[in-house]
CSV table of C-alpha atoms in Angstrom, one decimal:
chain,number,residue,atom,x,y,z
A,8,MET,CA,-30.2,6.9,4.9
A,9,LEU,CA,-31.1,4.2,7.5
A,10,GLN,CA,-34.2,6.2,8.4
A,11,LYS,CA,-35.1,6.3,4.7
A,12,GLU,CA,-34.7,2.5,4.4
A,13,LYS,CA,-36.8,2.0,7.5
A,14,ALA,CA,-39.5,4.1,6.1
A,15,LEU,CA,-39.4,2.2,2.8
A,16,SER,CA,-39.6,-1.1,4.6
A,17,ILE,CA,-42.6,0.0,6.6
A,18,SER,CA,-44.5,1.3,3.6
A,19,GLY,CA,-43.5,-1.7,1.5
A,20,HIS,CA,-44.9,-4.4,4.0
A,21,GLN,CA,-48.2,-6.0,3.3
A,22,PRO,CA,-50.9,-3.9,5.1
A,23,ALA,CA,-51.6,-5.0,8.7
A,24,THR,CA,-55.3,-5.2,8.1
A,25,GLU,CA,-54.8,-7.5,5.2
A,26,GLN,CA,-52.6,-9.8,7.3
A,27,ILE,CA,-55.3,-9.9,10.0
A,28,LYS,CA,-58.1,-10.5,7.4
A,29,SER,CA,-56.1,-13.5,6.2
A,30,CYS,CA,-56.3,-15.1,9.7
A,31,PRO,CA,-58.9,-17.7,10.5
A,32,THR,CA,-62.5,-16.4,11.1
A,33,LEU,CA,-63.9,-16.3,14.7
A,34,PRO,CA,-65.8,-19.6,14.4
A,35,GLU,CA,-62.5,-21.2,13.2
A,36,LEU,CA,-60.6,-20.2,16.3
A,37,PRO,CA,-61.9,-22.4,19.1
A,38,GLY,CA,-59.4,-22.6,21.8
A,39,VAL,CA,-57.2,-20.1,20.2
A,40,VAL,CA,-58.9,-16.9,21.3
A,41,ASN,CA,-60.8,-16.0,24.4
A,42,GLN,CA,-64.3,-17.5,24.1
A,43,ASN,CA,-65.7,-14.2,25.4
A,44,LEU,CA,-64.3,-12.2,22.4
A,45,THR,CA,-67.1,-11.1,20.2
A,46,GLU,CA,-67.1,-10.3,16.5
A,47,THR,CA,-67.7,-6.6,17.4
A,48,ASP,CA,-64.5,-6.6,19.5
A,49,VAL,CA,-62.6,-7.9,16.5
A,50,GLN,CA,-64.1,-5.4,14.2
A,51,LYS,CA,-63.1,-2.5,16.4
A,52,SER,CA,-59.6,-3.9,16.6
A,53,LEU,CA,-59.4,-4.0,12.9
A,54,GLU,CA,-60.6,-0.4,12.6
A,55,ARG,CA,-57.9,0.7,15.1
A,56,LEU,CA,-55.2,-1.1,13.1
A,57,GLU,CA,-56.4,0.5,9.9
A,58,LYS,CA,-56.0,3.9,11.5
A,59,ALA,CA,-52.6,3.1,12.8
A,60,GLU,CA,-51.5,1.8,9.4
A,61,LYS,CA,-52.7,5.0,7.7
A,62,ARG,CA,-50.7,7.1,10.1
A,63,VAL,CA,-47.6,5.0,9.4
A,64,GLN,CA,-48.1,5.4,5.6
A,65,ASP,CA,-48.7,9.2,5.9
A,66,PHE,CA,-45.5,9.5,8.0
A,67,SER,CA,-43.5,7.4,5.5
A,68,ARG,CA,-44.8,9.4,2.5
A,69,GLN,CA,-44.0,12.8,4.2
A,70,PHE,CA,-40.6,11.6,5.3
A,71,LEU,CA,-39.7,10.5,1.7
A,72,GLU,CA,-41.0,13.8,0.2
A,73,ASP,CA,-39.0,15.9,2.7
A,74,GLU,CA,-35.8,13.9,2.1
A,75,GLY,CA,-36.3,13.9,-1.6
A,76,GLN,CA,-36.6,17.7,-1.6
A,77,ALA,CA,-33.4,18.0,0.5
A,78,GLU,CA,-31.5,15.7,-1.9
A,79,SER,CA,-32.7,17.6,-4.9
A,80,THR,CA,-31.5,20.9,-3.4
A,81,ILE,CA,-28.1,19.4,-2.6
A,82,GLN,CA,-27.8,17.9,-6.1
A,83,ASN,CA,-29.2,20.9,-8.0
A,84,PRO,CA,-27.2,24.2,-7.3
A,85,PHE,CA,-29.5,26.0,-9.8
A,86,LEU,CA,-32.5,25.3,-7.6
A,87,THR,CA,-30.5,26.5,-4.6
A,88,ALA,CA,-29.7,29.7,-6.4
A,89,LEU,CA,-33.3,30.3,-7.3
A,90,GLN,CA,-34.4,29.7,-3.7
A,91,SER,CA,-32.1,32.6,-2.7
A,92,SER,CA,-34.4,35.1,-4.5
A,93,VAL,CA,-35.8,37.9,-2.4
A,94,THR,CA,-39.1,39.7,-2.4
A,95,LEU,CA,-39.2,43.4,-3.6
A,96,LYS,CA,-40.0,44.4,0.0
A,97,LYS,CA,-36.9,42.7,1.4
A,98,PHE,CA,-34.7,43.9,-1.5
A,99,ARG,CA,-35.7,47.5,-0.9
A,100,GLU,CA,-34.7,47.2,2.7
A,101,MET,CA,-31.3,45.6,2.1
A,102,GLU,CA,-28.2,47.7,3.0
A,103,LEU,CA,-26.1,47.3,-0.2
A,104,PRO,CA,-22.6,48.9,-0.2
A,105,GLU,CA,-22.0,51.6,-2.9
A,106,ARG,CA,-19.0,50.9,-5.2
A,107,PRO,CA,-16.4,53.5,-4.2
A,108,TRP,CA,-14.6,55.8,-6.6
A,109,LEU,CA,-11.1,54.7,-7.6
A,110,ILE,CA,-10.7,57.7,-9.9
A,111,GLU,CA,-13.2,60.4,-9.1
A,112,PRO,CA,-15.2,61.2,-11.1
A,113,LEU,CA,-14.3,58.5,-13.7
A,114,ILE,CA,-14.0,54.9,-12.6
A,115,ARG,CA,-15.4,53.0,-9.6
A,116,ALA,CA,-14.2,49.8,-8.0
A,117,GLY,CA,-15.2,46.6,-9.8
A,118,GLN,CA,-16.1,48.4,-13.1
A,119,ILE,CA,-15.2,47.2,-16.6
A,120,ALA,CA,-13.9,50.1,-18.8
A,121,MET,CA,-12.6,50.2,-22.3
A,122,ILE,CA,-10.4,52.8,-23.9
A,123,TYR,CA,-10.2,52.7,-27.7
A,124,ALA,CA,-8.8,54.7,-30.5
A,125,LYS,CA,-7.1,54.4,-33.8
A,126,ALA,CA,-3.3,53.7,-33.9
A,127,GLY,CA,-1.0,56.4,-32.7
A,128,VAL,CA,-3.7,58.5,-30.9
A,129,GLY,CA,-2.4,58.0,-27.4
A,130,LYS,CA,-4.3,54.9,-25.9
A,131,THR,CA,-1.3,53.6,-24.0
A,132,TRP,CA,-0.2,57.0,-22.8
A,133,PHE,CA,-3.7,57.6,-21.4
A,134,ALA,CA,-3.9,54.1,-19.8
A,135,LEU,CA,-0.4,54.5,-18.2
A,136,GLN,CA,-1.3,57.9,-16.8
A,137,LEU,CA,-4.4,56.5,-15.1
A,138,ALA,CA,-2.7,53.2,-14.0
A,139,LEU,CA,0.4,55.0,-12.4
A,140,GLY,CA,-1.8,57.6,-10.8
A,141,LEU,CA,-3.9,54.9,-9.1
A,142,THR,CA,-0.9,53.7,-7.1
A,143,ARG,CA,-1.1,56.7,-4.7
A,144,SER,CA,-3.7,59.0,-3.4
A,145,GLY,CA,-4.0,62.4,-5.2
A,146,LYS,CA,-4.5,64.2,-8.4
A,147,ILE,CA,-3.9,62.3,-11.7
A,148,PHE,CA,-4.7,65.2,-14.1
A,149,GLY,CA,-7.4,67.8,-14.6
A,150,PRO,CA,-10.3,67.0,-12.3
A,151,PHE,CA,-9.5,63.4,-11.9
A,152,VAL,CA,-8.2,62.2,-8.5
A,153,SER,CA,-7.1,58.8,-7.1
A,154,SER,CA,-9.1,58.3,-3.9
A,155,GLY,CA,-6.5,56.0,-2.4
A,156,THR,CA,-3.5,53.7,-3.0
A,157,TYR,CA,-4.3,50.8,-5.2
A,158,ARG,CA,-2.5,47.8,-6.5
A,159,VAL,CA,-2.3,47.7,-10.3
A,160,PHE,CA,-1.4,44.8,-12.6
A,161,TYR,CA,-0.6,45.9,-16.2
A,162,LEU,CA,-0.6,43.2,-18.9
A,163,ASP,CA,1.2,44.4,-22.0
A,164,ALA,CA,1.2,42.3,-25.1
A,165,GLU,CA,2.1,44.9,-27.8
A,166,MET,CA,4.9,47.2,-27.0
A,167,SER,CA,8.6,46.3,-26.7
A,168,ALA,CA,9.8,46.2,-23.2
A,169,ARG,CA,12.3,49.0,-23.8
A,170,GLU,CA,9.6,51.3,-25.3
A,171,MET,CA,7.3,50.6,-22.4
A,172,GLN,CA,10.2,51.4,-20.0
A,173,ASP,CA,10.9,54.7,-21.8
A,174,ARG,CA,7.3,55.8,-21.7
A,175,ILE,CA,6.9,55.0,-18.0
A,176,ASN,CA,10.1,56.8,-17.1
A,177,SER,CA,9.1,59.9,-19.2
A,178,LEU,CA,5.8,60.5,-17.3
A,179,ALA,CA,5.9,63.1,-14.6
A,180,ILE,CA,2.9,61.6,-12.7
A,181,GLN,CA,3.7,60.8,-9.0
A,182,HIS,CA,3.3,57.1,-8.3
A,183,ASP,CA,4.3,54.2,-6.0
A,184,PRO,CA,6.4,51.8,-8.1
A,185,GLU,CA,5.8,49.0,-5.5
A,186,GLN,CA,2.1,49.1,-6.2
A,187,PHE,CA,2.5,48.8,-10.0
A,188,VAL,CA,3.3,45.3,-11.5
A,189,LEU,CA,4.0,44.9,-15.2
A,190,CYS,CA,3.8,41.7,-17.1
A,191,SER,CA,5.4,42.1,-20.5
A,192,SER,CA,4.9,39.6,-23.3
A,193,GLU,CA,8.3,40.5,-24.7
A,194,LEU,CA,10.1,39.9,-21.4
A,195,LEU,CA,8.3,36.5,-21.1
A,196,ALA,CA,9.4,35.6,-24.6
A,197,MET,CA,13.0,36.5,-23.8
A,198,GLN,CA,12.8,34.2,-20.8
A,199,GLU,CA,11.2,31.4,-23.0
A,200,GLN,CA,8.0,31.5,-20.9
A,201,VAL,CA,4.5,30.9,-22.2
A,202,ILE,CA,2.8,34.0,-23.6
A,203,PRO,CA,-0.5,35.3,-22.2
A,204,ASN,CA,-3.5,34.5,-24.3
A,205,LEU,CA,-7.1,35.4,-23.3
A,206,THR,CA,-8.6,32.8,-25.6
A,207,ASP,CA,-7.0,30.1,-23.5
A,208,SER,CA,-9.2,29.0,-20.6
A,209,LYS,CA,-6.1,28.0,-18.6
A,210,TRP,CA,-4.7,31.5,-18.9
A,211,LEU,CA,-8.0,33.0,-17.8
A,212,GLU,CA,-8.1,30.8,-14.7
A,213,ALA,CA,-4.4,31.5,-13.9
A,214,LEU,CA,-4.9,35.3,-14.3
A,215,LYS,CA,-8.0,35.2,-12.1
A,216,THR,CA,-6.3,33.2,-9.4
A,217,TYR,CA,-3.2,35.5,-9.5
A,218,LEU,CA,-5.1,38.7,-9.4
A,219,LYS,CA,-7.2,37.5,-6.4
A,220,SER,CA,-4.3,36.0,-4.5
A,221,LYS,CA,-2.1,39.1,-4.9
A,222,ASN,CA,-4.9,41.4,-3.9
A,223,PHE,CA,-4.8,43.5,-7.1
A,224,ASP,CA,-7.4,46.3,-7.3
A,225,VAL,CA,-6.9,47.2,-11.0
A,226,PHE,CA,-6.1,45.1,-14.0
A,227,VAL,CA,-5.1,46.8,-17.3
A,228,ILE,CA,-5.2,44.8,-20.6
A,229,ASP,CA,-3.0,46.3,-23.3
A,230,ASN,CA,-4.3,45.5,-25.8
A,231,LEU,CA,-7.2,43.3,-26.6
A,232,SER,CA,-6.3,42.4,-30.1
A,233,SER,CA,-2.7,41.3,-29.1
A,234,LEU,CA,-4.1,39.1,-26.3
A,235,THR,CA,-6.8,37.3,-28.3
A,236,PRO,CA,-4.9,35.8,-31.3
A,237,GLY,CA,-7.1,33.9,-33.7
A,238,GLN,CA,-10.3,35.2,-32.4
A,239,ASP,CA,-12.9,36.5,-34.9
A,240,GLU,CA,-13.5,40.0,-33.7
A,241,LEU,CA,-16.9,40.1,-35.4
A,242,LYS,CA,-18.3,37.0,-33.8
A,243,ARG,CA,-20.1,37.3,-30.5
A,244,ILE,CA,-19.6,33.7,-29.6
A,245,ASP,CA,-15.8,34.1,-29.8
A,246,TRP,CA,-16.1,36.9,-27.2
A,247,ASP,CA,-18.5,35.1,-24.8
A,248,MET,CA,-15.8,33.2,-22.8
A,249,VAL,CA,-13.7,36.4,-22.2
A,250,ASN,CA,-16.9,38.3,-21.4
A,251,GLN,CA,-17.9,35.9,-18.7
A,252,TRP,CA,-14.4,35.9,-17.3
A,253,LEU,CA,-14.5,39.7,-17.1
A,254,ILE,CA,-17.8,39.6,-15.2
A,255,GLY,CA,-16.2,37.2,-12.8
A,256,LEU,CA,-13.4,39.7,-12.1
A,257,ARG,CA,-16.1,42.4,-11.5
A,258,ARG,CA,-17.7,40.2,-8.9
A,259,LEU,CA,-14.4,39.9,-7.1
A,260,GLY,CA,-14.3,43.8,-7.0
A,261,ILE,CA,-11.4,44.0,-9.5
A,262,THR,CA,-11.6,47.0,-11.9
A,263,THR,CA,-10.6,46.1,-15.4
A,264,ILE,CA,-9.4,48.6,-18.0
A,265,ILE,CA,-9.2,47.2,-21.6
A,266,ILE,CA,-7.2,49.0,-24.3
A,267,HIS,CA,-8.6,48.3,-27.8
A,268,HIS,CA,-8.3,49.5,-31.4
A,269,ALA,CA,-10.9,51.6,-33.2
A,270,GLY,CA,-12.2,50.5,-36.6
A,271,LYS,CA,-12.3,52.7,-39.7
A,272,ASN,CA,-15.5,54.4,-38.5
A,273,GLY,CA,-13.9,55.3,-35.2
A,274,ASP,CA,-16.0,52.9,-33.1
A,275,GLN,CA,-14.4,50.1,-31.2
A,276,ARG,CA,-13.3,47.3,-33.6
A,277,GLY,CA,-15.3,44.1,-33.7
A,278,THR,CA,-18.6,42.8,-32.3
A,279,SER,CA,-20.8,45.4,-30.5
A,280,SER,CA,-21.5,42.8,-27.8
A,281,ARG,CA,-18.2,43.8,-26.2
A,282,GLU,CA,-19.9,46.9,-24.9
A,283,ASP,CA,-22.9,45.1,-23.4
A,284,GLN,CA,-21.1,44.5,-20.0
A,285,LEU,CA,-19.0,47.7,-20.1
A,286,ASP,CA,-19.6,50.3,-17.4
A,287,LEU,CA,-17.4,52.8,-19.2
A,288,SER,CA,-16.5,53.1,-22.9
A,289,ILE,CA,-14.0,55.9,-23.7
A,290,ARG,CA,-13.2,57.0,-27.2
A,291,LEU,CA,-10.0,59.0,-28.0
A,292,GLU,CA,-9.9,61.1,-31.2
A,293,LYS,CA,-6.7,62.6,-32.4
A,294,LEU,CA,-6.6,66.4,-32.8
A,295,GLU,CA,-4.7,67.2,-36.0
A,296,ASN,CA,-2.3,70.0,-36.7
A,297,ARG,CA,-0.9,70.1,-33.1
A,298,GLU,CA,2.8,70.3,-32.3
A,299,LEU,CA,2.0,68.2,-29.2
A,300,THR,CA,0.2,64.9,-28.8
A,301,ALA,CA,-3.4,65.9,-28.2
A,302,PHE,CA,-6.7,64.1,-28.3
A,303,GLN,CA,-10.3,64.5,-27.5
A,304,VAL,CA,-11.9,62.2,-24.9
A,305,LYS,CA,-15.5,61.2,-25.5
A,306,PHE,CA,-17.7,58.9,-23.5
A,307,ALA,CA,-19.5,56.3,-25.7
A,308,LYS,CA,-20.9,54.7,-22.6
A,309,SER,CA,-20.8,56.2,-19.1
A,310,ARG,CA,-22.7,54.2,-16.5
A,311,GLY,CA,-22.8,56.0,-13.2
A,312,LEU,CA,-21.6,59.4,-14.4
A,313,SER,CA,-23.7,62.6,-14.2
A,314,GLY,CA,-24.3,65.0,-17.0
A,315,GLU,CA,-21.3,67.3,-16.3
A,316,GLN,CA,-19.0,64.3,-15.8
A,317,LYS,CA,-20.0,62.9,-19.2
A,318,LYS,CA,-18.9,65.9,-21.2
A,319,PRO,CA,-16.0,65.4,-23.7
A,320,PHE,CA,-12.7,67.1,-23.0
A,321,ILE,CA,-9.3,67.7,-24.5
A,322,VAL,CA,-6.0,66.1,-23.3
A,323,GLU,CA,-2.6,67.6,-24.3
A,324,LEU,CA,0.8,66.0,-23.5
A,325,ARG,CA,3.3,68.7,-22.6
A,326,GLY,CA,6.8,68.8,-21.3
A,327,ASP,CA,7.5,70.2,-17.9
A,328,SER,CA,10.7,72.1,-16.8
A,329,GLU,CA,12.5,68.8,-16.2
A,330,GLY,CA,11.6,67.3,-19.5
A,331,LYS,CA,8.9,65.0,-18.1
A,332,ILE,CA,5.5,64.6,-19.8
A,333,ILE,CA,2.5,66.1,-18.0
A,334,PHE,CA,-1.2,65.8,-19.0
A,335,GLN,CA,-3.1,69.0,-19.4
A,336,HIS,CA,-6.9,68.8,-19.2
A,337,LYS,CA,-9.0,71.3,-21.2
A,338,SER,CA,-12.7,71.7,-21.7
A,339,ILE,CA,-13.9,71.9,-25.3
A,340,ASN,CA,-14.7,75.6,-24.8
A,341,ASP,CA,-11.2,76.3,-23.5
A,342,ASP,CA,-9.7,74.7,-26.5
A,343,ILE,CA,-11.8,76.8,-28.9
A,344,LEU,CA,-10.9,79.9,-27.0
A,345,ALA,CA,-7.2,79.0,-27.2
A,346,GLN,CA,-7.5,78.7,-31.0
A,347,ILE,CA,-9.4,82.1,-31.2
A,348,ILE,CA,-6.8,84.1,-29.2
A,349,PHE,CA,-3.9,82.4,-31.0
A,350,MET,CA,-5.3,83.4,-34.4
A,351,ALA,CA,-6.1,86.9,-33.1
A,352,SER,CA,-2.5,87.3,-32.0
A,353,GLN,CA,-1.3,86.2,-35.4
A,354,GLY,CA,-3.3,89.0,-37.1
A,355,ALA,CA,-6.3,87.1,-38.3
A,356,THR,CA,-9.5,89.1,-38.7
A,357,GLN,CA,-12.7,88.1,-36.9
A,358,LYS,CA,-14.2,87.0,-40.2
A,359,GLU,CA,-11.2,84.7,-40.8
A,360,ILE,CA,-11.3,83.3,-37.3
A,361,ALA,CA,-15.1,82.6,-37.6
A,362,GLY,CA,-14.6,80.9,-40.9
A,363,THR,CA,-11.7,78.7,-39.7
A,364,ILE,CA,-13.3,77.6,-36.4
A,365,ASN,CA,-16.8,77.4,-37.7
A,366,LEU,CA,-18.3,80.2,-35.5
A,367,ASN,CA,-20.3,83.2,-36.3
A,368,GLN,CA,-18.5,86.5,-36.1
A,369,SER,CA,-20.4,87.8,-33.0
A,370,SER,CA,-19.5,84.7,-31.0
A,371,GLY,CA,-15.9,85.1,-32.0
A,372,SER,CA,-16.0,88.8,-31.0
A,373,ARG,CA,-17.5,88.0,-27.6
A,374,ARG,CA,-14.8,85.4,-26.9
A,375,ILE,CA,-12.0,87.9,-27.8
A,376,ASN,CA,-13.5,90.5,-25.4
A,377,ARG,CA,-13.7,87.8,-22.7
A,378,ALA,CA,-10.0,86.9,-23.3
A,379,LEU,CA,-9.1,90.6,-22.9
A,380,ARG,CA,-11.0,90.7,-19.6
A,381,ASP,CA,-9.4,87.5,-18.3
A,382,GLY,CA,-5.9,88.7,-19.1
A,383,LEU,CA,-5.2,86.3,-22.0
A,384,LEU,CA,-4.8,89.0,-24.6
A,385,ILE,CA,-3.8,92.7,-24.6
A,386,LYS,CA,-4.8,95.1,-27.4
A,387,ASN,CA,-2.0,97.1,-29.0
A,388,GLY,CA,-3.7,99.5,-31.5
A,389,ASN,CA,-5.6,97.3,-33.9
A,390,SER,CA,-3.6,94.2,-33.1
A,391,TYR,CA,-3.6,91.7,-30.2
A,392,GLU,CA,-0.8,90.2,-28.2
A,393,LEU,CA,-0.8,87.2,-26.0
A,394,THR,CA,0.0,87.6,-22.3
A,395,GLU,CA,2.1,85.0,-20.5
A,396,LEU,CA,-1.2,83.4,-19.4
A,397,GLY,CA,-2.4,83.4,-23.0
A,398,LYS,CA,0.9,81.9,-24.2
A,399,GLY,CA,0.5,79.1,-21.7
A,400,MET,CA,-3.0,78.4,-22.9
A,401,THR,CA,-2.0,78.3,-26.5
A,402,ALA,CA,1.2,76.3,-26.1
A,403,GLY,CA,1.4,73.6,-28.8
A,404,LEU,CA,-0.4,75.7,-31.5
A,405,SER,CA,1.5,77.1,-34.5
A,406,GLU,CA,0.8,79.3,-37.5
A,407,GLY,CA,0.5,76.3,-39.8
A,408,ASP,CA,-2.3,74.8,-37.7
A,409,PHE,CA,-4.9,77.0,-39.3
């Protein structure tokens, strides 16, 4: 700052040439200057002074411009951000880390995912299976595998604490309980604590700080409606604050899984802008006429998944030998085949099978022949019987389903 003031004082002085020109003329200086000093000598001195003054002014102007730019950069973080832009050449050469799989092939680190369905389909069951499975390396269900041990924070604002406890205890999935942290709104209310609210900026800041300081990898929100009281689900502006907060968590590398309700049309309820920043949007649809809880999993949005990985599939919740719940994964084709061989074992004709499952008869016939080859059915005269393998495939189906 002292240099700046010095430069200002230099540039603000009366020009040196003007000061000299105001001095007495040569004839008026008898005895003051050397009598041998000619007017030419004075003129040359004036010219040298003018050049010197110009250099000082140029220096002062450049100094002030440089310092002004430095100050504007310090005072303007937006300009600083823009000056960090890179050329396409440099961008292409940058070594950028790939986001690793947390659940392969489903969810990557730092992604924002939404799981939505109508009431009673199985949203929380599905979320708990994924969340618990993430706490240790290994298979979660079907083709989905946890690639490591991850810390999970589960924020529940809907279920009673007892019901949540029962569900967690009933799942057979192998997990590390030390890596799973549950925050239950009901437990907080019982302790007369403040209740989580994602429409409150103080809660958003507290959650962000807590997740970061405790090194959580995964954050599960169950569910969005319960945690955003008073918010108009149809208005984008009401969602913007939460949306920006979620993006902030993504930048920290935290994976967020949001549980939400579906509307009457089956799509996620509320403004479509919720899906703008989602990497993954998973829709669960209940399969009717099943003895077991079963639903179809569809991908409404699947950033980063390949063609095969985006195909819908079936999930059935079955009991194991110890009475625990296991998740069984089926492809859509496997589910159709299960229905065909079950109906065939119940004495249904190929015409009846085709009409019920909406297939042509030749397609139904080919699948029955395939089931015979694969050891799912055996033929006994004109009827079919399920093998043990076939019984396992059709578990949960009953005569009244068709």
